[in-house]
mmCIF file of C-alpha atoms in Angstrom:
data_model
loop_
_atom_site.group_PDB
_atom_site.id
_atom_site.type_symbol
_atom_site.label_atom_id
_atom_site.label_comp_id
_atom_site.label_asym_id
_atom_site.label_seq_id
_atom_site.Cartn_x
_atom_site.Cartn_y
_atom_site.Cartn_z
ATOM 1 C CA MET A 225 2.029 1.854 -29.239
ATOM 2 C CA LYS A 226 2.005 3.718 -25.989
ATOM 3 C CA ARG A 227 5.776 3.919 -25.267
ATOM 4 C CA PRO A 228 8.192 1.854 -27.421
ATOM 5 C CA LEU A 229 11.183 2.367 -25.096
ATOM 6 C CA ARG A 230 14.588 2.111 -26.703
ATOM 7 C CA ALA A 231 17.609 0.300 -25.718
ATOM 8 C CA ILE A 232 20.380 2.320 -27.099
ATOM 9 C CA ALA A 233 20.852 6.086 -27.862
ATOM 10 C CA ALA A 234 20.305 7.087 -31.507
ATOM 11 C CA ALA A 235 22.350 9.902 -33.106
ATOM 12 C CA GLY A 236 20.234 13.153 -33.653
ATOM 13 C CA LEU A 237 20.596 16.252 -35.257
ATOM 14 C CA LEU A 238 20.296 19.374 -32.865
ATOM 15 C CA ALA A 239 18.548 22.287 -33.510
ATOM 16 C CA ALA A 240 20.602 25.349 -34.917
ATOM 17 C CA GLY A 241 22.009 27.495 -32.007
ATOM 18 C CA SER A 242 21.192 25.053 -29.269
ATOM 19 C CA ILE A 243 24.031 24.715 -26.702
ATOM 20 C CA VAL A 244 23.897 21.287 -24.857
ATOM 21 C CA ALA A 245 26.096 19.000 -22.807
ATOM 22 C CA ILE A 246 25.196 15.384 -24.160
ATOM 23 C CA VAL A 247 25.756 12.569 -21.575
ATOM 24 C CA LEU A 248 25.089 9.043 -22.742
ATOM 25 C CA GLY A 249 24.497 6.555 -19.810
ATOM 26 C CA ALA A 250 27.964 7.348 -18.296
ATOM 27 C CA GLY A 251 29.329 9.715 -15.605
ATOM 28 C CA ASN A 252 27.531 11.253 -12.569
ATOM 29 C CA ALA A 253 25.977 14.738 -12.852
ATOM 30 C CA SER A 254 27.296 17.099 -10.203
ATOM 31 C CA ALA A 255 26.931 20.542 -11.780
ATOM 32 C CA ASP A 256 23.627 21.031 -13.654
ATOM 33 C CA THR A 257 23.840 18.808 -17.096
ATOM 34 C CA GLN A 258 21.690 19.489 -20.119
ATOM 35 C CA ILE A 259 20.752 16.704 -22.344
ATOM 36 C CA CYS A 260 18.961 16.936 -25.696
ATOM 37 C CA ASP A 261 20.073 13.695 -27.281
ATOM 38 C CA GLN A 262 17.104 11.632 -27.956
ATOM 39 C CA TYR A 263 17.827 8.959 -25.598
ATOM 40 C CA GLY A 264 20.646 10.580 -23.719
ATOM 41 C CA SER A 265 21.052 9.914 -19.963
ATOM 42 C CA THR A 266 23.278 10.474 -16.948
ATOM 43 C CA THR A 267 23.619 9.312 -13.388
ATOM 44 C CA ILE A 268 22.881 11.384 -10.152
ATOM 45 C CA GLY A 269 23.639 10.871 -6.524
ATOM 46 C CA GLY A 270 25.644 7.717 -7.452
ATOM 47 C CA ARG A 271 22.126 5.840 -7.335
ATOM 48 C CA TYR A 272 19.827 6.941 -10.079
ATOM 49 C CA VAL A 273 19.754 7.385 -13.884
ATOM 50 C CA VAL A 274 17.827 10.319 -15.506
ATOM 51 C CA GLN A 275 16.969 9.861 -19.017
ATOM 52 C CA ASN A 276 15.584 12.129 -21.884
ATOM 53 C CA ASN A 277 13.804 9.250 -23.651
ATOM 54 C CA ARG A 278 12.425 11.202 -26.516
ATOM 55 C CA TRP A 279 10.721 8.224 -28.108
ATOM 56 C CA GLY A 280 7.511 9.486 -29.912
ATOM 57 C CA THR A 281 8.586 12.459 -31.918
ATOM 58 C CA SER A 282 11.652 13.767 -33.949
ATOM 59 C CA ALA A 283 11.061 17.174 -32.564
ATOM 60 C CA GLN A 284 13.493 18.607 -30.076
ATOM 61 C CA GLN A 285 13.459 17.967 -26.333
ATOM 62 C CA CYS A 286 15.882 18.995 -23.762
ATOM 63 C CA ILE A 287 16.245 18.269 -19.921
ATOM 64 C CA ASN A 288 18.345 20.131 -17.413
ATOM 65 C CA VAL A 289 19.457 17.466 -14.834
ATOM 66 C CA THR A 290 20.150 18.622 -11.342
ATOM 67 C CA SER A 291 21.723 16.819 -8.387
ATOM 68 C CA THR A 292 18.338 15.663 -7.247
ATOM 69 C CA GLY A 293 16.203 15.664 -10.290
ATOM 70 C CA PHE A 294 15.478 17.298 -13.578
ATOM 71 C CA SER A 295 13.186 19.961 -15.491
ATOM 72 C CA ILE A 296 11.959 19.954 -19.117
ATOM 73 C CA THR A 297 13.697 23.131 -20.633
ATOM 74 C CA ARG A 298 12.684 22.678 -24.302
ATOM 75 C CA GLN A 299 9.728 20.459 -25.722
ATOM 76 C CA ASP A 300 8.886 20.998 -29.515
ATOM 77 C CA GLY A 301 7.031 17.927 -30.008
ATOM 78 C CA THR A 302 3.131 17.571 -30.348
ATOM 79 C CA GLY A 303 1.305 14.562 -29.784
ATOM 80 C CA ASN A 304 -2.312 13.530 -30.644
ATOM 81 C CA THR A 305 -4.317 13.597 -27.436
ATOM 82 C CA SER A 306 -6.169 10.583 -28.533
ATOM 83 C CA GLY A 307 -2.979 8.700 -29.044
ATOM 84 C CA ALA A 308 0.452 8.268 -27.401
ATOM 85 C CA PRO A 309 2.725 10.995 -25.621
ATOM 86 C CA VAL A 310 5.881 12.203 -27.315
ATOM 87 C CA SER A 311 8.419 11.098 -24.519
ATOM 88 C CA TYR A 312 8.848 9.920 -21.048
ATOM 89 C CA PRO A 313 11.760 12.158 -19.447
ATOM 90 C CA SER A 314 12.256 10.336 -16.042
ATOM 91 C CA ILE A 315 14.596 9.260 -13.257
ATOM 92 C CA PHE A 316 14.992 5.652 -12.347
ATOM 93 C CA LEU A 317 16.277 2.990 -10.123
ATOM 94 C CA GLY A 318 16.863 -0.495 -11.590
ATOM 95 C CA CYS A 319 17.483 -1.554 -15.079
ATOM 96 C CA HIS A 320 15.944 -0.190 -18.334
ATOM 97 C CA TYR A 321 17.096 -1.482 -21.705
ATOM 98 C CA THR A 322 20.350 -2.721 -20.386
ATOM 99 C CA ASN A 323 21.040 0.904 -18.544
ATOM 100 C CA CYS A 324 21.263 -0.073 -14.880
ATOM 101 C CA SER A 325 21.483 2.325 -12.042
ATOM 102 C CA PRO A 326 24.497 2.220 -10.165
ATOM 103 C CA GLY A 327 24.496 -0.583 -7.326
ATOM 104 C CA THR A 328 20.859 -1.722 -8.118
ATOM 105 C CA ASN A 329 19.709 -4.736 -6.637
ATOM 106 C CA LEU A 330 17.027 -5.040 -9.282
ATOM 107 C CA PRO A 331 15.607 -7.209 -10.883
ATOM 108 C CA VAL A 332 14.400 -9.135 -7.814
ATOM 109 C CA GLN A 333 11.475 -11.359 -7.371
ATOM 110 C CA VAL A 334 8.335 -9.789 -5.879
ATOM 111 C CA LYS A 335 8.260 -12.668 -3.147
ATOM 112 C CA ASN A 336 11.549 -11.521 -1.866
ATOM 113 C CA ILE A 337 10.894 -7.926 -1.479
ATOM 114 C CA SER A 338 9.795 -6.817 2.086
ATOM 115 C CA SER A 339 9.174 -3.143 1.151
ATOM 116 C CA ALA A 340 9.903 -0.504 -1.458
ATOM 117 C CA PRO A 341 9.741 2.996 -0.008
ATOM 118 C CA GLY A 342 9.612 5.880 -2.251
ATOM 119 C CA SER A 343 8.991 9.459 -2.442
ATOM 120 C CA ILE A 344 8.459 12.060 -5.142
ATOM 121 C CA SER A 345 8.377 15.780 -5.468
ATOM 122 C CA TYR A 346 6.877 17.260 -8.711
ATOM 123 C CA ASN A 347 6.739 20.928 -10.129
ATOM 124 C CA TYR A 348 3.544 21.529 -12.263
ATOM 125 C CA ILE A 349 2.722 23.684 -14.820
ATOM 126 C CA SER A 350 -0.370 25.197 -16.515
ATOM 127 C CA GLY A 351 -1.406 25.306 -20.096
ATOM 128 C CA ALA A 352 0.400 22.118 -21.179
ATOM 129 C CA THR A 353 -1.078 18.435 -21.763
ATOM 130 C CA TYR A 354 0.711 15.987 -19.796
ATOM 131 C CA ASP A 355 0.492 13.305 -17.227
ATOM 132 C CA ALA A 356 2.826 12.928 -14.216
ATOM 133 C CA ALA A 357 3.643 9.241 -13.745
ATOM 134 C CA TYR A 358 5.302 6.948 -11.354
ATOM 135 C CA ASP A 359 6.065 3.894 -13.511
ATOM 136 C CA ILE A 360 6.827 0.375 -12.264
ATOM 137 C CA TRP A 361 7.816 -2.461 -14.542
ATOM 138 C CA LEU A 362 7.623 -6.251 -13.807
ATOM 139 C CA ASP A 363 8.285 -9.181 -15.852
ATOM 140 C CA PRO A 364 8.139 -13.235 -15.470
ATOM 141 C CA SER A 365 12.036 -13.208 -16.100
ATOM 142 C CA PRO A 366 14.956 -11.084 -14.569
ATOM 143 C CA LYS A 367 14.912 -8.921 -17.552
ATOM 144 C CA ARG A 368 17.363 -6.112 -17.994
ATOM 145 C CA ASP A 369 16.727 -5.378 -21.761
ATOM 146 C CA GLY A 370 13.775 -4.933 -23.815
ATOM 147 C CA VAL A 371 9.941 -4.439 -23.184
ATOM 148 C CA ASN A 372 8.846 -5.981 -19.667
ATOM 149 C CA GLN A 373 5.328 -7.734 -19.663
ATOM 150 C CA MET A 374 3.795 -5.504 -17.101
ATOM 151 C CA GLU A 375 3.614 -1.663 -16.608
ATOM 152 C CA ILE A 376 2.058 -0.342 -13.457
ATOM 153 C CA MET A 377 1.492 3.518 -13.845
ATOM 154 C CA ILE A 378 0.535 5.835 -10.755
ATOM 155 C CA TRP A 379 -0.833 9.094 -12.419
ATOM 156 C CA LEU A 380 -0.406 11.819 -9.875
ATOM 157 C CA ASN A 381 -1.419 14.457 -12.066
ATOM 158 C CA ARG A 382 -3.399 14.617 -15.517
ATOM 159 C CA GLN A 383 -3.825 17.697 -17.644
ATOM 160 C CA GLY A 384 -5.569 17.980 -20.747
ATOM 161 C CA PRO A 385 -7.980 15.460 -22.796
ATOM 162 C CA ILE A 386 -5.876 12.442 -22.201
ATOM 163 C CA GLN A 387 -6.450 9.103 -20.559
ATOM 164 C CA PRO A 388 -4.474 5.858 -19.665
ATOM 165 C CA ILE A 389 -4.396 2.755 -21.884
ATOM 166 C CA GLY A 390 -7.473 0.642 -21.723
ATOM 167 C CA SER A 391 -10.678 1.265 -19.648
ATOM 168 C CA VAL A 392 -11.779 1.827 -16.113
ATOM 169 C CA VAL A 393 -12.162 -1.375 -14.110
ATOM 170 C CA GLY A 394 -12.672 -0.024 -10.596
ATOM 171 C CA ASN A 395 -11.370 1.871 -7.787
ATOM 172 C CA ALA A 396 -8.695 1.119 -5.003
ATOM 173 C CA THR A 397 -7.691 2.890 -1.781
ATOM 174 C CA LEU A 398 -3.930 2.746 -1.552
ATOM 175 C CA ALA A 399 -1.201 4.911 0.160
ATOM 176 C CA GLY A 400 -3.962 6.495 1.965
ATOM 177 C CA ARG A 401 -5.542 7.930 -0.993
ATOM 178 C CA SER A 402 -8.361 6.905 -3.500
ATOM 179 C CA TRP A 403 -7.349 5.938 -7.125
ATOM 180 C CA GLN A 404 -9.508 5.165 -10.371
ATOM 181 C CA VAL A 405 -7.894 1.998 -11.726
ATOM 182 C CA TRP A 406 -7.746 1.493 -15.383
ATOM 183 C CA ARG A 407 -6.580 -1.641 -17.517
ATOM 184 C CA GLY A 408 -5.445 -2.602 -20.933
ATOM 185 C CA SER A 409 -2.753 -3.287 -23.381
ATOM 186 C CA ASN A 410 -0.639 -0.959 -25.541
ATOM 187 C CA GLY A 411 0.249 -4.011 -27.892
ATOM 188 C CA SER A 412 3.545 -4.657 -26.310
ATOM 189 C CA ASN A 413 2.815 -4.892 -22.530
ATOM 190 C CA ASN A 414 -0.260 -4.945 -20.253
ATOM 191 C CA VAL A 415 -0.883 -1.914 -18.283
ATOM 192 C CA ILE A 416 -2.564 -1.168 -14.862
ATOM 193 C CA SER A 417 -2.911 2.762 -14.318
ATOM 194 C CA TYR A 418 -3.873 4.379 -10.861
ATOM 195 C CA VAL A 419 -5.272 7.671 -11.500
ATOM 196 C CA ALA A 420 -5.423 10.208 -8.780
ATOM 197 C CA SER A 421 -8.732 12.478 -8.853
ATOM 198 C CA SER A 422 -6.691 15.679 -8.433
ATOM 199 C CA ALA A 423 -3.234 16.711 -8.732
ATOM 200 C CA ILE A 424 -0.707 15.392 -6.031
ATOM 201 C CA PRO A 425 2.591 17.444 -5.957
ATOM 202 C CA SER A 426 4.372 15.254 -3.673
ATOM 203 C CA MET A 427 3.979 11.766 -1.998
ATOM 204 C CA SER A 428 5.845 9.373 0.342
ATOM 205 C CA PHE A 429 4.485 5.794 -0.023
ATOM 206 C CA ASP A 430 5.577 1.864 -0.333
ATOM 207 C CA VAL A 431 5.604 1.007 -3.892
ATOM 208 C CA MET A 432 4.442 -2.553 -2.797
ATOM 209 C CA GLU A 433 1.135 -1.277 -2.043
ATOM 210 C CA PHE A 434 0.594 -0.972 -5.894
ATOM 211 C CA VAL A 435 2.567 -4.130 -6.811
ATOM 212 C CA ASN A 436 0.272 -5.943 -4.490
ATOM 213 C CA ASP A 437 -2.940 -4.694 -5.657
ATOM 214 C CA THR A 438 -1.976 -5.490 -9.304
ATOM 215 C CA ARG A 439 -1.184 -8.988 -8.054
ATOM 216 C CA SER A 440 -4.455 -9.252 -6.460
ATOM 217 C CA ARG A 441 -6.024 -8.540 -9.671
ATOM 218 C CA GLY A 442 -4.221 -11.353 -11.422
ATOM 219 C CA GLY A 443 -1.767 -9.153 -13.389
ATOM 220 C CA ILE A 444 1.275 -10.731 -11.974
ATOM 221 C CA THR A 445 2.238 -13.470 -9.627
ATOM 222 C CA ASN A 446 4.518 -13.418 -6.494
ATOM 223 C CA ASP A 447 7.372 -15.146 -8.732
ATOM 224 C CA TRP A 448 7.597 -12.189 -11.283
ATOM 225 C CA TYR A 449 10.502 -9.885 -11.110
ATOM 226 C CA LEU A 450 10.447 -6.113 -10.195
ATOM 227 C CA THR A 451 13.020 -4.535 -12.787
ATOM 228 C CA SER A 452 12.792 -0.777 -12.513
ATOM 229 C CA ILE A 453 10.965 1.991 -10.738
ATOM 230 C CA GLN A 454 10.715 5.519 -12.604
ATOM 231 C CA ALA A 455 9.256 8.817 -12.115
ATOM 232 C CA GLY A 456 8.647 11.354 -14.923
ATOM 233 C CA PHE A 457 6.220 13.008 -17.278
ATOM 234 C CA GLU A 458 4.598 11.981 -20.495
ATOM 235 C CA PRO A 459 3.821 15.399 -22.444
ATOM 236 C CA TRP A 460 1.578 15.566 -25.262
ATOM 237 C CA GLN A 461 1.828 19.307 -25.786
ATOM 238 C CA GLY A 462 3.995 21.692 -24.147
ATOM 239 C CA GLY A 463 5.861 20.877 -20.916
ATOM 240 C CA VAL A 464 8.592 23.487 -20.357
ATOM 241 C CA GLY A 465 8.879 23.974 -16.749
ATOM 242 C CA LEU A 466 7.617 20.517 -15.678
ATOM 243 C CA ALA A 467 10.352 19.226 -13.005
ATOM 244 C CA VAL A 468 10.959 16.276 -10.787
ATOM 245 C CA ASN A 469 12.435 18.301 -7.698
ATOM 246 C CA SER A 470 13.605 15.141 -5.915
ATOM 247 C CA PHE A 471 13.097 11.374 -6.128
ATOM 248 C CA SER A 472 14.083 8.744 -3.662
ATOM 249 C CA GLN A 473 13.603 4.985 -3.998
ATOM 250 C CA SER A 474 14.744 1.863 -2.358
ATOM 251 C CA VAL A 475 13.853 -1.755 -2.548
ATOM 252 C CA ASN A 476 14.319 -3.987 0.322
ATOM 253 C CA THR A 477 14.797 -7.593 0.388
ATOM 254 C CA GLY A 478 15.125 -10.425 2.537
ATOM 255 C CA GLY A 479 12.049 -10.378 4.760
ATOM 256 C CA GLY A 480 9.627 -11.794 2.293
ATOM 257 C CA ASN A 481 6.417 -9.841 0.902
ATOM 258 C CA PRO A 482 4.811 -8.359 3.070
ATOM 259 C CA PRO A 483 7.282 -7.806 5.967
ATOM 260 C CA PRO A 484 6.291 -9.217 9.390
ATOM 261 C CA THR A 485 4.511 -6.457 11.038
ATOM 262 C CA THR A 486 2.776 -6.484 14.596
ATOM 263 C CA ALA A 487 -0.568 -5.131 14.581
ATOM 264 C CA PRO A 488 -2.137 -2.993 17.172
ATOM 265 C CA PRO A 489 -4.835 -4.432 19.439
ATOM 266 C CA THR A 490 -8.232 -4.680 17.962
ATOM 267 C CA THR A 491 -11.420 -3.111 19.360
ATOM 268 C CA PRO A 492 -14.952 -3.646 18.681
ATOM 269 C CA PRO A 493 -16.559 -1.349 16.515
ATOM 270 C CA PRO A 494 -18.055 1.449 18.669
ATOM 271 C CA SER A 495 -21.753 2.352 19.140
ATOM 272 C CA GLY A 496 -23.266 3.021 15.634
ATOM 273 C CA GLY A 497 -20.643 1.048 14.274
ATOM 274 C CA GLY A 498 -21.160 -1.009 10.972
ATOM 275 C CA CYS A 499 -19.065 -2.471 8.121
ATOM 276 C CA SER A 500 -19.270 -3.861 4.511
ATOM 277 C CA VAL A 501 -17.092 -6.099 2.666
ATOM 278 C CA LYS A 502 -16.435 -6.382 -1.186
ATOM 279 C CA TYR A 503 -14.821 -9.531 -2.264
ATOM 280 C CA THR A 504 -13.262 -9.670 -5.521
ATOM 281 C CA PRO A 505 -11.938 -13.093 -6.899
ATOM 282 C CA ASN A 506 -9.970 -14.028 -10.141
ATOM 283 C CA ALA A 507 -9.948 -17.932 -10.426
ATOM 284 C CA TRP A 508 -8.247 -20.303 -12.807
ATOM 285 C CA ASN A 509 -7.925 -24.129 -13.062
ATOM 286 C CA ASP A 510 -6.173 -24.792 -9.789
ATOM 287 C CA GLY A 511 -5.597 -21.252 -8.185
ATOM 288 C CA PHE A 512 -7.280 -18.036 -7.350
ATOM 289 C CA THR A 513 -6.599 -14.822 -6.039
ATOM 290 C CA ALA A 514 -8.800 -12.379 -3.981
ATOM 291 C CA ASP A 515 -9.067 -8.759 -3.188
ATOM 292 C CA VAL A 516 -10.898 -8.081 -0.036
ATOM 293 C CA GLN A 517 -12.214 -4.478 0.615
ATOM 294 C CA ILE A 518 -13.469 -3.534 4.010
ATOM 295 C CA THR A 519 -15.522 -0.300 4.512
ATOM 296 C CA ASN A 520 -16.402 1.311 8.008
ATOM 297 C CA THR A 521 -20.057 2.292 7.499
ATOM 298 C CA GLY A 522 -20.512 3.256 10.956
ATOM 299 C CA SER A 523 -20.282 6.713 12.599
ATOM 300 C CA SER A 524 -17.030 6.253 14.693
ATOM 301 C CA THR A 525 -13.607 5.333 13.932
ATOM 302 C CA ILE A 526 -12.306 1.740 14.126
ATOM 303 C CA ASN A 527 -8.950 1.331 15.737
ATOM 304 C CA GLY A 528 -7.690 -2.109 14.743
ATOM 305 C CA TRP A 529 -9.534 -4.888 12.828
ATOM 306 C CA THR A 530 -9.905 -8.417 12.485
ATOM 307 C CA LEU A 531 -12.006 -9.916 9.716
ATOM 308 C CA ALA A 532 -13.213 -13.578 10.059
ATOM 309 C CA TYR A 533 -14.969 -15.776 7.566
ATOM 310 C CA ASN A 534 -14.856 -19.245 5.987
ATOM 311 C CA LEU A 535 -13.316 -20.500 2.673
ATOM 312 C CA PRO A 536 -15.405 -22.853 0.725
ATOM 313 C CA SER A 537 -13.816 -26.578 0.520
ATOM 314 C CA GLY A 538 -10.751 -26.996 -1.698
ATOM 315 C CA GLN A 539 -9.268 -23.497 -1.158
ATOM 316 C CA GLN A 540 -6.104 -22.847 0.702
ATOM 317 C CA ILE A 541 -4.226 -19.688 0.970
ATOM 318 C CA THR A 542 -0.500 -19.501 0.199
ATOM 319 C CA SER A 543 0.483 -15.910 0.284
ATOM 320 C CA SER A 544 -1.031 -12.556 1.401
ATOM 321 C CA TRP A 545 -0.472 -8.837 1.413
ATOM 322 C CA ASN A 546 -1.533 -5.764 3.347
ATOM 323 C CA ALA A 547 -3.028 -7.963 6.191
ATOM 324 C CA THR A 548 -1.801 -10.843 8.295
ATOM 325 C CA VAL A 549 -3.885 -13.695 7.202
ATOM 326 C CA THR A 550 -3.958 -17.032 8.736
ATOM 327 C CA GLN A 551 -6.103 -20.115 7.911
ATOM 328 C CA SER A 552 -7.219 -23.138 9.966
ATOM 329 C CA GLY A 553 -9.345 -25.552 8.093
ATOM 330 C CA SER A 554 -11.803 -23.286 6.348
ATOM 331 C CA ALA A 555 -11.655 -20.788 8.950
ATOM 332 C CA VAL A 556 -9.797 -17.631 7.847
ATOM 333 C CA THR A 557 -8.577 -14.584 10.068
ATOM 334 C CA ALA A 558 -7.226 -11.420 8.655
ATOM 335 C CA LYS A 559 -5.636 -8.831 10.876
ATOM 336 C CA ASN A 560 -4.563 -5.383 9.991
ATOM 337 C CA VAL A 561 -0.896 -4.334 9.587
ATOM 338 C CA SER A 562 0.719 -1.242 10.926
ATOM 339 C CA TYR A 563 -0.476 1.046 8.417
ATOM 340 C CA ASN A 564 -4.067 0.118 7.602
ATOM 341 C CA GLY A 565 -5.471 -0.330 11.239
ATOM 342 C CA THR A 566 -7.477 2.697 11.458
ATOM 343 C CA LEU A 567 -10.959 3.023 9.651
ATOM 344 C CA THR A 568 -12.563 6.595 9.890
ATOM 345 C CA PRO A 569 -16.338 6.558 9.143
ATOM 346 C CA GLY A 570 -16.664 5.959 5.387
ATOM 347 C CA GLY A 571 -13.000 4.895 5.296
ATOM 348 C CA SER A 572 -11.981 1.695 3.220
ATOM 349 C CA THR A 573 -8.749 -0.475 3.135
ATOM 350 C CA SER A 574 -8.008 -3.546 1.273
ATOM 351 C CA PHE A 575 -5.899 -6.515 1.453
ATOM 352 C CA GLY A 576 -5.599 -9.621 -0.746
ATOM 353 C CA TYR A 577 -4.009 -13.265 -1.175
ATOM 354 C CA GLN A 578 -3.320 -16.001 -3.565
ATOM 355 C CA GLY A 579 -4.188 -19.468 -3.010
ATOM 356 C CA THR A 580 -4.466 -22.947 -4.332
ATOM 357 C CA LEU A 581 -7.953 -24.395 -5.703
ATOM 358 C CA LYS A 582 -9.407 -27.956 -5.965
ATOM 359 C CA GLY A 583 -12.765 -28.314 -7.531
ATOM 360 C CA THR A 584 -15.192 -25.557 -8.490
ATOM 361 C CA TYR A 585 -14.433 -22.078 -7.315
ATOM 362 C CA SER A 586 -16.997 -20.241 -5.073
ATOM 363 C CA SER A 587 -16.662 -17.146 -2.771
ATOM 364 C CA PRO A 588 -17.211 -16.864 0.959
ATOM 365 C CA THR A 589 -20.586 -15.595 1.837
ATOM 366 C CA ALA A 590 -20.398 -14.159 5.362
ATOM 367 C CA PHE A 591 -17.961 -11.716 7.150
ATOM 368 C CA THR A 592 -17.358 -10.347 10.703
ATOM 369 C CA LEU A 593 -15.332 -7.455 11.660
ATOM 370 C CA ASN A 594 -14.466 -7.481 15.362
ATOM 371 C CA GLY A 595 -17.299 -9.674 15.981
ATOM 372 C CA THR A 596 -19.887 -7.602 14.066
ATOM 373 C CA THR A 597 -21.512 -9.003 10.937
ATOM 374 C CA CYS A 598 -20.683 -7.009 7.649
ATOM 375 C CA ALA A 599 -22.853 -6.482 4.634
ATOM 376 C CA ARG A 600 -21.768 -7.428 1.278
ATOM 377 C CA SER A 601 -21.078 -4.766 -1.147
#
């Protein structure tokens, strides 16, 4: 299994001559704290939990916890690069195997989340095999212990001959960047991974962009619960010097998902403009989801967009994300929100929605962007 995370710390023998301060899920680190216990943890900032989480090896691993993050100071384990990593030292908000961060509002249903702004700053090293991953856990129930059913991994860096669980299923443009999307299962939970093409040392973004994309792919529903958000490293070989310099994460509720936004005025595509639309559905007996990707195939920037089309009979949209979507009869109008209204030449954005279905499913066939007919891709 990729990551059999544990609920409680297990007693372990320390290597001879090691000097450590072991903190087990209690207290708040002020001065730097060294953790070598297999599942040792501490809290920082009165808000986050930092955990050693050495689950995949009996070899020693130590982390140094600071007031804003942690660094790996010892890593003796070696993992098979065609298999699982040796650990996931990380910092998190929410609940992980009954260990909940101070004052957290998680678990909370996805439909009640208006935004989840986060930021991360990493320190990378050379000569090691690892990934740097932002981990998002979701479950159909408000689970505070055990394995959740869905894991979303955002790989900001990948070094060495390693790969995510499963296989490549496509690409996505999220948080202003392009990602290769992998999908599979580790035997305990489903995994969708978003892999950056090159190392990203720091990033500020809304976690809900990735949650909503996962939902558009049928991985979860709006009624599932977000249980924790974590950031750290999965080392296979080496890793001393890897660090989370800083981590910030909030989950805002009360405004629904997504939050109401005021879109800027739309303008027609300028001279030389053009567009293409990729429509990817996932249908079942009485419902469906759809991911809609819009690409500016013209030579000038589009500032503000409205996509119009007709849904076949029997389809009714019930919720949407990354766009303001309205439906009148069969006619659908989707308008950009505040953060995805600008499409540079060759640029893409995507939105999605969930709906009910009566009868046989079929996809819409014609789309116009700001009044201009788009090609299908």
